[in-house]
């Protein structure tokens, strides 16, 4: 059995991951982590009273690794302020990070990949674990070879902190890889209200919508001579990410470096 710790287990994604790991025949939940929880066992946490297993609750990563030195995987859906430190510490302790937390800078990702290569420890940081979202990004990259004029509209629930989303940034990066810098729109266009044209990534505009009722959605809209193309993905619930998280947990066991993006493995 692959032994897994879930960090941020009371969050929206953390809850979905905790349940997925509990239900999966190949995984064993050996701990959960949240600095603010004051009970010692998962079964004492609201919503988990039916849990038959003894799963310790940790308040820090150091406590978790000291108590469960044999853990294989650290799943992280927390906040950007702590996720970098979590990944670094996991790699240094030989525990494979499976990270969905968004907000890493390019430099941080490069540093962590280098550290994983030195440590020879596998792992993944993926801005989106939904299989359909990976396909949406790949289709968008293919389309950008023929339609270099493109804008991204990402739509999320209004509790999301970061904008643009990690998925939108990754999509923009993948599109830039094939089309380079491309300044779009009228060369003398004027924003009557600052920000009207959205955020700029090498000439590609990204628009972030935040509304109650939404979960996670993105459309990549292309325009060409006399034609348009719209590629859209919708996550209607957090289960949509769990196939990808489970796949990543299997794949990290067979690799010895950190990868950025689930597209490597589907
Ligand atoms: N890659 C993917 O497929 C997806 C990525 N995400 C990303 O995952 C992250 C979490 O999203 P979501 O679950 O919606 O957010 P939530 O706010 O629901 O959950 C975040 C959790 O992290 C906890 N937390 C805060 N500080 C720490 C810490 N130091 N150590 C451990 N846990 C901590 C919070 O606890 P408390 O509230 O008590 O502070 C909270 O329970 C975001 O960055 C989001 O963008 C989201 C969906 C899919
Ligand atoms: O915060 C979210 O909810 C999500 N965050 C990720 C992102 O920033 O792209 C993935 C998904 O869009 C949901």
mmCIF file of C-alpha atoms and ligand atoms in Angstrom:
data_model
loop_
_atom_site.group_PDB
_atom_site.id
_atom_site.type_symbol
_atom_site.label_atom_id
_atom_site.label_comp_id
_atom_site.label_asym_id
_atom_site.label_seq_id
_atom_site.Cartn_x
_atom_site.Cartn_y
_atom_site.Cartn_z
ATOM 1 C CA UNK A 1 0.000 0.000 0.000
ATOM 2 C CA UNK A 2 1.215 3.491 -0.838
ATOM 3 C CA UNK A 3 1.264 5.580 2.322
ATOM 4 C CA UNK A 4 -0.111 9.100 1.988
ATOM 5 C CA UNK A 5 -0.332 12.250 4.136
ATOM 6 C CA UNK A 6 -2.846 14.951 3.123
ATOM 7 C CA UNK A 7 -2.001 18.579 3.992
ATOM 8 C CA UNK A 8 -4.826 21.115 4.119
ATOM 9 C CA UNK A 9 -7.268 18.257 4.745
ATOM 10 C CA UNK A 10 -10.119 20.497 5.921
ATOM 11 C CA UNK A 11 -10.083 22.614 2.767
ATOM 12 C CA UNK A 12 -12.354 22.002 -0.225
ATOM 13 C CA UNK A 13 -9.707 20.033 -2.140
ATOM 14 C CA UNK A 14 -8.193 18.534 0.995
ATOM 15 C CA UNK A 15 -11.542 16.964 1.932
ATOM 16 C CA UNK A 16 -11.969 15.472 -1.551
ATOM 17 C CA UNK A 17 -8.409 14.059 -1.441
ATOM 18 C CA UNK A 18 -8.826 12.639 2.067
ATOM 19 C CA UNK A 19 -11.969 10.788 0.992
ATOM 20 C CA UNK A 20 -10.372 9.569 -2.248
ATOM 21 C CA UNK A 21 -7.340 8.177 -0.369
ATOM 22 C CA UNK A 22 -9.586 6.515 2.249
ATOM 23 C CA UNK A 23 -11.655 4.863 -0.519
ATOM 24 C CA UNK A 24 -8.790 3.812 -2.822
ATOM 25 C CA UNK A 25 -7.596 0.184 -2.508
ATOM 26 C CA UNK A 26 -3.934 1.038 -3.294
ATOM 27 C CA UNK A 27 -3.522 3.923 -0.848
ATOM 28 C CA UNK A 28 -3.327 4.088 2.927
ATOM 29 C CA UNK A 29 -3.992 7.382 4.710
ATOM 30 C CA UNK A 30 -1.222 7.596 7.347
ATOM 31 C CA UNK A 31 -1.853 11.188 8.444
ATOM 32 C CA UNK A 32 -3.561 14.492 7.767
ATOM 33 C CA UNK A 33 -2.180 17.958 8.497
ATOM 34 C CA UNK A 34 -3.670 21.320 9.398
ATOM 35 C CA UNK A 35 -1.995 23.753 11.812
ATOM 36 C CA UNK A 36 -5.297 24.912 13.340
ATOM 37 C CA UNK A 37 -6.912 21.583 14.279
ATOM 38 C CA UNK A 38 -6.692 20.676 17.972
ATOM 39 C CA UNK A 39 -7.829 17.006 17.882
ATOM 40 C CA UNK A 40 -5.403 14.112 17.520
ATOM 41 C CA UNK A 41 -7.377 11.707 15.308
ATOM 42 C CA UNK A 42 -9.311 12.085 12.075
ATOM 43 C CA UNK A 43 -12.309 10.212 13.515
ATOM 44 C CA UNK A 44 -12.708 13.094 16.000
ATOM 45 C CA UNK A 45 -13.000 15.655 13.210
ATOM 46 C CA UNK A 46 -16.499 16.621 12.137
ATOM 47 C CA UNK A 47 -17.487 14.672 9.025
ATOM 48 C CA UNK A 48 -15.105 11.751 9.707
ATOM 49 C CA UNK A 49 -16.789 10.078 12.719
ATOM 50 C CA UNK A 50 -17.478 7.011 10.547
ATOM 51 C CA UNK A 51 -13.760 6.588 9.731
ATOM 52 C CA UNK A 52 -12.799 3.048 10.861
ATOM 53 C CA UNK A 53 -9.038 3.623 10.707
ATOM 54 C CA UNK A 54 -6.785 5.386 13.189
ATOM 55 C CA UNK A 55 -5.452 8.347 11.230
ATOM 56 C CA UNK A 56 -3.332 10.852 13.198
ATOM 57 C CA UNK A 57 -3.911 14.587 12.784
ATOM 58 C CA UNK A 58 -0.701 16.643 12.654
ATOM 59 C CA UNK A 59 -0.271 20.378 13.198
ATOM 60 C CA UNK A 60 2.974 20.714 11.273
ATOM 61 C CA UNK A 61 4.934 18.962 8.568
ATOM 62 C CA UNK A 62 7.869 18.391 10.933
ATOM 63 C CA UNK A 63 5.556 16.624 13.378
ATOM 64 C CA UNK A 64 4.097 14.541 10.524
ATOM 65 C CA UNK A 65 7.477 13.375 9.199
ATOM 66 C CA UNK A 66 8.779 12.639 12.712
ATOM 67 C CA UNK A 67 5.715 10.487 13.477
ATOM 68 C CA UNK A 68 5.397 8.764 10.061
ATOM 69 C CA UNK A 69 8.955 8.534 8.690
ATOM 70 C CA UNK A 70 7.901 5.829 6.209
ATOM 71 C CA UNK A 71 5.295 7.971 4.370
ATOM 72 C CA UNK A 72 5.553 7.769 0.565
ATOM 73 C CA UNK A 73 3.529 10.805 -0.551
ATOM 74 C CA UNK A 74 2.710 14.305 0.684
ATOM 75 C CA UNK A 75 -0.468 15.611 -0.960
ATOM 76 C CA UNK A 76 -0.650 19.404 -0.694
ATOM 77 C CA UNK A 77 -3.717 21.573 -1.311
ATOM 78 C CA UNK A 78 -2.954 24.437 1.045
ATOM 79 C CA UNK A 79 -1.969 28.066 0.421
ATOM 80 C CA UNK A 80 0.904 29.525 -1.644
ATOM 81 C CA UNK A 81 2.590 31.032 1.439
ATOM 82 C CA UNK A 82 3.494 27.584 2.833
ATOM 83 C CA UNK A 83 3.416 25.246 -0.184
ATOM 84 C CA UNK A 84 6.978 25.999 -1.344
ATOM 85 C CA UNK A 85 8.390 25.164 2.091
ATOM 86 C CA UNK A 86 6.241 22.014 2.233
ATOM 87 C CA UNK A 87 7.587 20.743 -1.108
ATOM 88 C CA UNK A 88 11.190 21.530 -0.198
ATOM 89 C CA UNK A 89 10.917 19.748 3.169
ATOM 90 C CA UNK A 90 9.147 16.752 1.598
ATOM 91 C CA UNK A 91 11.901 16.362 -1.025
ATOM 92 C CA UNK A 92 14.635 16.656 1.605
ATOM 93 C CA UNK A 93 12.904 13.922 3.641
ATOM 94 C CA UNK A 94 12.477 11.535 0.689
ATOM 95 C CA UNK A 95 8.676 11.976 0.629
ATOM 96 C CA UNK A 96 7.176 12.501 -2.853
ATOM 97 C CA UNK A 97 5.116 15.705 -3.101
ATOM 98 C CA UNK A 98 1.837 15.655 -5.089
ATOM 99 C CA UNK A 99 0.918 19.327 -5.137
ATOM 100 C CA UNK A 100 -2.158 21.109 -6.440
ATOM 101 C CA UNK A 101 -1.658 24.369 -4.568
ATOM 102 C CA UNK A 102 -1.323 27.198 -7.107
ATOM 103 C CA UNK A 103 0.747 30.377 -6.972
ATOM 104 C CA UNK A 104 4.313 29.044 -7.454
ATOM 105 C CA UNK A 105 6.646 31.382 -9.388
ATOM 106 C CA UNK A 106 8.701 30.086 -12.329
ATOM 107 C CA UNK A 107 11.828 30.479 -10.211
ATOM 108 C CA UNK A 108 10.353 28.435 -7.360
ATOM 109 C CA UNK A 109 9.379 25.625 -9.728
ATOM 110 C CA UNK A 110 12.865 25.588 -11.274
ATOM 111 C CA UNK A 111 14.486 25.495 -7.809
ATOM 112 C CA UNK A 112 12.272 22.622 -6.673
ATOM 113 C CA UNK A 113 12.915 20.597 -9.843
ATOM 114 C CA UNK A 114 16.664 21.050 -9.304
ATOM 115 C CA UNK A 115 16.354 19.990 -5.658
ATOM 116 C CA UNK A 116 14.350 16.885 -6.658
ATOM 117 C CA UNK A 117 17.090 15.922 -9.129
ATOM 118 C CA UNK A 118 19.743 16.277 -6.437
ATOM 119 C CA UNK A 119 17.649 14.311 -3.938
ATOM 120 C CA UNK A 120 16.476 11.821 -6.623
ATOM 121 C CA UNK A 121 12.929 12.073 -5.284
ATOM 122 C CA UNK A 122 9.914 12.122 -7.619
ATOM 123 C CA UNK A 123 6.912 14.392 -7.333
ATOM 124 C CA UNK A 124 4.529 16.628 -9.199
ATOM 125 C CA UNK A 125 3.239 20.187 -9.057
ATOM 126 C CA UNK A 126 0.138 20.403 -11.270
ATOM 127 C CA UNK A 127 -1.970 23.550 -11.578
ATOM 128 C CA UNK A 128 -4.911 21.363 -12.601
ATOM 129 C CA UNK A 129 -5.521 17.649 -11.987
ATOM 130 C CA UNK A 130 -8.734 17.349 -14.042
ATOM 131 C CA UNK A 131 -8.084 15.154 -17.092
ATOM 132 C CA UNK A 132 -10.368 17.324 -19.240
ATOM 133 C CA UNK A 133 -8.459 20.449 -18.230
ATOM 134 C CA UNK A 134 -5.167 18.866 -19.326
ATOM 135 C CA UNK A 135 -6.719 18.019 -22.695
ATOM 136 C CA UNK A 136 -8.118 21.565 -22.964
ATOM 137 C CA UNK A 137 -4.598 22.972 -22.456
ATOM 138 C CA UNK A 138 -3.082 20.576 -24.979
ATOM 139 C CA UNK A 139 -5.799 21.258 -27.583
ATOM 140 C CA UNK A 140 -5.271 24.988 -27.025
ATOM 141 C CA UNK A 141 -1.538 24.616 -27.592
ATOM 142 C CA UNK A 142 -2.187 22.763 -30.850
ATOM 143 C CA UNK A 143 -4.745 25.353 -32.007
ATOM 144 C CA UNK A 144 -2.358 28.246 -31.254
ATOM 145 C CA UNK A 145 -0.027 26.996 -33.999
ATOM 146 C CA UNK A 146 -2.732 27.968 -36.514
ATOM 147 C CA UNK A 147 -4.593 30.679 -34.551
ATOM 148 C CA UNK A 148 -2.002 32.904 -32.830
ATOM 149 C CA UNK A 149 -4.703 35.406 -31.748
ATOM 150 C CA UNK A 150 -6.203 34.035 -28.565
ATOM 151 C CA UNK A 151 -7.567 35.175 -25.200
ATOM 152 C CA UNK A 152 -8.202 33.142 -22.046
ATOM 153 C CA UNK A 153 -11.280 33.569 -19.884
ATOM 154 C CA UNK A 154 -11.073 31.669 -16.598
ATOM 155 C CA UNK A 155 -14.062 31.524 -14.258
ATOM 156 C CA UNK A 156 -13.937 30.420 -10.607
ATOM 157 C CA UNK A 157 -15.827 30.467 -7.305
ATOM 158 C CA UNK A 158 -15.468 33.712 -5.362
ATOM 159 C CA UNK A 159 -13.371 32.139 -2.555
ATOM 160 C CA UNK A 160 -10.421 31.791 -4.883
ATOM 161 C CA UNK A 161 -7.471 33.910 -3.753
ATOM 162 C CA UNK A 162 -5.106 33.902 -6.734
ATOM 163 C CA UNK A 163 -5.785 35.508 -10.113
ATOM 164 C CA UNK A 164 -5.195 34.551 -12.795
ATOM 165 C CA UNK A 165 -5.642 30.871 -11.983
ATOM 166 C CA UNK A 166 -2.700 28.469 -12.120
ATOM 167 C CA UNK A 167 -4.432 26.740 -15.040
ATOM 168 C CA UNK A 168 -4.694 29.976 -17.021
ATOM 169 C CA UNK A 169 -1.010 30.737 -16.433
ATOM 170 C CA UNK A 170 0.006 27.227 -17.479
ATOM 171 C CA UNK A 171 -2.194 27.466 -20.594
ATOM 172 C CA UNK A 172 -0.645 30.837 -21.497
ATOM 173 C CA UNK A 173 2.823 29.364 -21.013
ATOM 174 C CA UNK A 174 2.018 26.390 -23.277
ATOM 175 C CA UNK A 175 0.568 28.680 -25.949
ATOM 176 C CA UNK A 176 3.618 30.972 -25.737
ATOM 177 C CA UNK A 177 5.869 27.973 -26.334
ATOM 178 C CA UNK A 178 4.384 27.583 -29.817
ATOM 179 C CA UNK A 179 3.483 31.127 -30.863
ATOM 180 C CA UNK A 180 6.048 33.312 -29.021
ATOM 181 C CA UNK A 181 5.275 36.930 -28.146
ATOM 182 C CA UNK A 182 2.284 38.232 -30.110
ATOM 183 C CA UNK A 183 0.852 41.656 -29.310
ATOM 184 C CA UNK A 184 -2.871 41.427 -30.032
ATOM 185 C CA UNK A 185 -5.628 43.934 -30.653
ATOM 186 C CA UNK A 186 -5.271 47.457 -32.022
ATOM 187 C CA UNK A 187 -1.734 48.841 -31.517
ATOM 188 C CA UNK A 188 -3.224 52.079 -30.172
ATOM 189 C CA UNK A 189 -6.050 50.601 -28.107
ATOM 190 C CA UNK A 190 -6.940 52.598 -24.985
ATOM 191 C CA UNK A 191 -8.273 51.229 -21.695
ATOM 192 C CA UNK A 192 -10.946 53.667 -20.503
ATOM 193 C CA UNK A 193 -10.980 51.786 -17.193
ATOM 194 C CA UNK A 194 -7.570 50.293 -16.163
ATOM 195 C CA UNK A 195 -7.591 46.520 -16.526
ATOM 196 C CA UNK A 196 -10.404 46.493 -19.108
ATOM 197 C CA UNK A 197 -8.319 44.385 -21.479
ATOM 198 C CA UNK A 198 -7.299 41.890 -18.781
ATOM 199 C CA UNK A 199 -3.891 40.684 -17.595
ATOM 200 C CA UNK A 200 -1.128 40.454 -20.183
ATOM 201 C CA UNK A 201 1.054 37.363 -20.701
ATOM 202 C CA UNK A 202 3.411 37.988 -23.639
ATOM 203 C CA UNK A 203 0.594 39.741 -25.507
ATOM 204 C CA UNK A 204 -2.051 37.146 -24.581
ATOM 205 C CA UNK A 205 -4.889 38.590 -22.490
ATOM 206 C CA UNK A 206 -6.238 36.661 -19.499
ATOM 207 C CA UNK A 207 -9.611 37.567 -17.960
ATOM 208 C CA UNK A 208 -10.527 36.303 -14.467
ATOM 209 C CA UNK A 209 -14.189 35.977 -13.449
ATOM 210 C CA UNK A 210 -15.068 35.291 -9.782
ATOM 211 C CA UNK A 211 -18.695 34.481 -8.940
ATOM 212 C CA UNK A 212 -20.617 32.442 -6.367
ATOM 213 C CA UNK A 213 -22.014 29.245 -7.882
ATOM 214 C CA UNK A 214 -18.999 28.610 -10.089
ATOM 215 C CA UNK A 215 -16.402 25.883 -9.361
ATOM 216 C CA UNK A 216 -13.575 25.965 -11.960
ATOM 217 C CA UNK A 217 -14.013 26.723 -15.658
ATOM 218 C CA UNK A 218 -11.862 27.986 -18.486
ATOM 219 C CA UNK A 219 -12.390 28.880 -22.092
ATOM 220 C CA UNK A 220 -9.659 29.529 -24.594
ATOM 221 C CA UNK A 221 -11.031 31.642 -27.426
ATOM 222 C CA UNK A 222 -9.265 31.863 -30.787
ATOM 223 C CA UNK A 223 -9.962 34.241 -33.656
ATOM 224 C CA UNK A 224 -8.775 33.873 -37.249
ATOM 225 C CA UNK A 225 -9.709 35.234 -40.650
ATOM 226 C CA UNK A 226 -13.490 34.812 -40.810
ATOM 227 C CA UNK A 227 -13.566 32.040 -38.193
ATOM 228 C CA UNK A 228 -13.409 31.432 -34.473
ATOM 229 C CA UNK A 229 -12.653 28.483 -32.220
ATOM 230 C CA UNK A 230 -13.698 28.015 -28.591
ATOM 231 C CA UNK A 231 -12.166 25.342 -26.336
ATOM 232 C CA UNK A 232 -13.828 25.086 -22.931
ATOM 233 C CA UNK A 233 -13.472 22.930 -19.838
ATOM 234 C CA UNK A 234 -15.782 22.804 -16.806
ATOM 235 C CA UNK A 235 -15.191 21.263 -13.395
ATOM 236 C CA UNK A 236 -18.647 20.912 -11.850
ATOM 237 C CA UNK A 237 -17.322 19.526 -8.556
ATOM 238 C CA UNK A 238 -14.015 18.664 -6.798
ATOM 239 C CA UNK A 239 -14.358 14.976 -7.701
ATOM 240 C CA UNK A 240 -13.343 16.116 -11.188
ATOM 241 C CA UNK A 241 -9.750 16.486 -9.921
ATOM 242 C CA UNK A 242 -9.518 13.130 -8.116
ATOM 243 C CA UNK A 243 -8.813 10.842 -11.111
ATOM 244 C CA UNK A 244 -5.763 12.983 -11.813
ATOM 245 C CA UNK A 245 -4.627 13.115 -8.181
ATOM 246 C CA UNK A 246 -4.864 9.296 -7.924
ATOM 247 C CA UNK A 247 -2.981 8.892 -11.217
ATOM 248 C CA UNK A 248 -0.272 11.290 -10.023
ATOM 249 C CA UNK A 249 0.095 9.357 -6.748
ATOM 250 C CA UNK A 250 0.732 6.167 -8.741
ATOM 251 C CA UNK A 251 3.124 7.843 -11.203
ATOM 252 C CA UNK A 252 5.311 9.636 -8.642
ATOM 253 C CA UNK A 253 6.224 6.254 -7.182
ATOM 254 C CA UNK A 254 8.060 5.400 -10.400
ATOM 255 C CA UNK A 255 9.960 8.629 -11.028
ATOM 256 C CA UNK A 256 12.954 10.300 -9.410
ATOM 257 C CA UNK A 257 12.340 13.944 -10.283
ATOM 258 C CA UNK A 258 9.633 16.559 -9.834
ATOM 259 C CA UNK A 259 7.472 17.291 -12.885
ATOM 260 C CA UNK A 260 5.402 20.412 -13.500
ATOM 261 C CA UNK A 261 1.996 19.602 -15.026
ATOM 262 C CA UNK A 262 0.043 16.357 -15.333
ATOM 263 C CA UNK A 263 0.218 16.427 -19.158
ATOM 264 C CA UNK A 264 3.508 14.528 -18.926
ATOM 265 C CA UNK A 265 1.596 11.485 -17.670
ATOM 266 C CA UNK A 266 -1.609 11.320 -19.726
HETATM 267 N N1 LIG B 1 -4.328 21.605 -9.016
HETATM 268 C C1 LIG B 1 -5.654 21.460 -8.989
HETATM 269 O O1 LIG B 1 -6.241 20.623 -9.697
HETATM 270 C C2 LIG B 1 -6.440 22.333 -8.080
HETATM 271 C C3 LIG B 1 -5.783 23.267 -7.334
HETATM 272 N N2 LIG B 1 -6.456 24.023 -6.430
HETATM 273 C C4 LIG B 1 -5.632 24.882 -5.590
HETATM 274 O O2 LIG B 1 -5.512 24.238 -4.324
HETATM 275 C C5 LIG B 1 -5.399 25.208 -3.287
HETATM 276 C C6 LIG B 1 -6.461 24.956 -2.239
HETATM 277 O O3 LIG B 1 -7.730 25.151 -2.817
HETATM 278 P P1 LIG B 1 -9.064 24.912 -1.965
HETATM 279 O O4 LIG B 1 -9.073 23.567 -1.371
HETATM 280 O O5 LIG B 1 -10.163 25.326 -2.860
HETATM 281 O O6 LIG B 1 -8.866 26.020 -0.828
HETATM 282 P P2 LIG B 1 -9.384 26.020 0.677
HETATM 283 O O7 LIG B 1 -9.241 27.424 1.172
HETATM 284 O O8 LIG B 1 -10.719 25.375 0.747
HETATM 285 O O9 LIG B 1 -8.334 25.069 1.434
HETATM 286 C C7 LIG B 1 -7.043 25.445 1.798
HETATM 287 C C8 LIG B 1 -6.747 24.769 3.118
HETATM 288 O O10 LIG B 1 -5.378 24.952 3.465
HETATM 289 C C9 LIG B 1 -5.343 25.140 4.885
HETATM 290 N N3 LIG B 1 -4.101 25.743 5.308
HETATM 291 C C10 LIG B 1 -3.791 27.061 5.454
HETATM 292 N N4 LIG B 1 -2.531 27.192 5.897
HETATM 293 C C11 LIG B 1 -2.039 25.933 6.032
HETATM 294 C C12 LIG B 1 -0.803 25.408 6.476
HETATM 295 N N5 LIG B 1 0.192 26.201 6.883
HETATM 296 N N6 LIG B 1 -0.655 24.057 6.464
HETATM 297 C C13 LIG B 1 -1.642 23.235 6.095
HETATM 298 N N7 LIG B 1 -2.854 23.685 5.686
HETATM 299 C C14 LIG B 1 -3.036 25.006 5.652
HETATM 300 C C15 LIG B 1 -6.552 25.987 5.163
HETATM 301 O O11 LIG B 1 -6.905 25.947 6.515
HETATM 302 P P3 LIG B 1 -7.615 27.238 7.185
HETATM 303 O O12 LIG B 1 -8.804 27.569 6.345
HETATM 304 O O13 LIG B 1 -7.945 26.739 8.552
HETATM 305 O O14 LIG B 1 -6.589 28.335 7.168
HETATM 306 C C16 LIG B 1 -7.585 25.316 4.273
HETATM 307 O O15 LIG B 1 -8.223 24.260 4.934
HETATM 308 C C17 LIG B 1 -5.483 26.571 -3.989
HETATM 309 O O16 LIG B 1 -4.170 27.036 -4.226
HETATM 310 C C18 LIG B 1 -6.173 26.253 -5.323
HETATM 311 O O17 LIG B 1 -5.849 27.167 -6.333
HETATM 312 C C19 LIG B 1 -7.792 23.911 -6.276
HETATM 313 C C20 LIG B 1 -8.516 23.027 -7.019
HETATM 314 C C21 LIG B 1 -7.892 22.160 -7.992
HETATM 315 O O1 LIG B 2 -8.863 27.418 -6.749
HETATM 316 C C1 LIG B 2 -9.470 26.587 -7.462
HETATM 317 O O2 LIG B 2 -10.635 26.246 -7.230
HETATM 318 C C2 LIG B 2 -8.763 25.989 -8.597
HETATM 319 N N1 LIG B 2 -7.497 26.255 -8.743
HETATM 320 C C3 LIG B 2 -6.638 25.751 -9.746
HETATM 321 C C4 LIG B 2 -6.116 26.893 -10.587
HETATM 322 O O3 LIG B 2 -5.759 27.938 -10.028
HETATM 323 O O4 LIG B 2 -6.018 26.738 -11.807
HETATM 324 C C5 LIG B 2 -7.255 24.623 -10.536
HETATM 325 C C6 LIG B 2 -8.723 24.768 -10.788
HETATM 326 O O5 LIG B 2 -8.895 25.782 -11.716
HETATM 327 C C7 LIG B 2 -9.469 25.061 -9.493
#
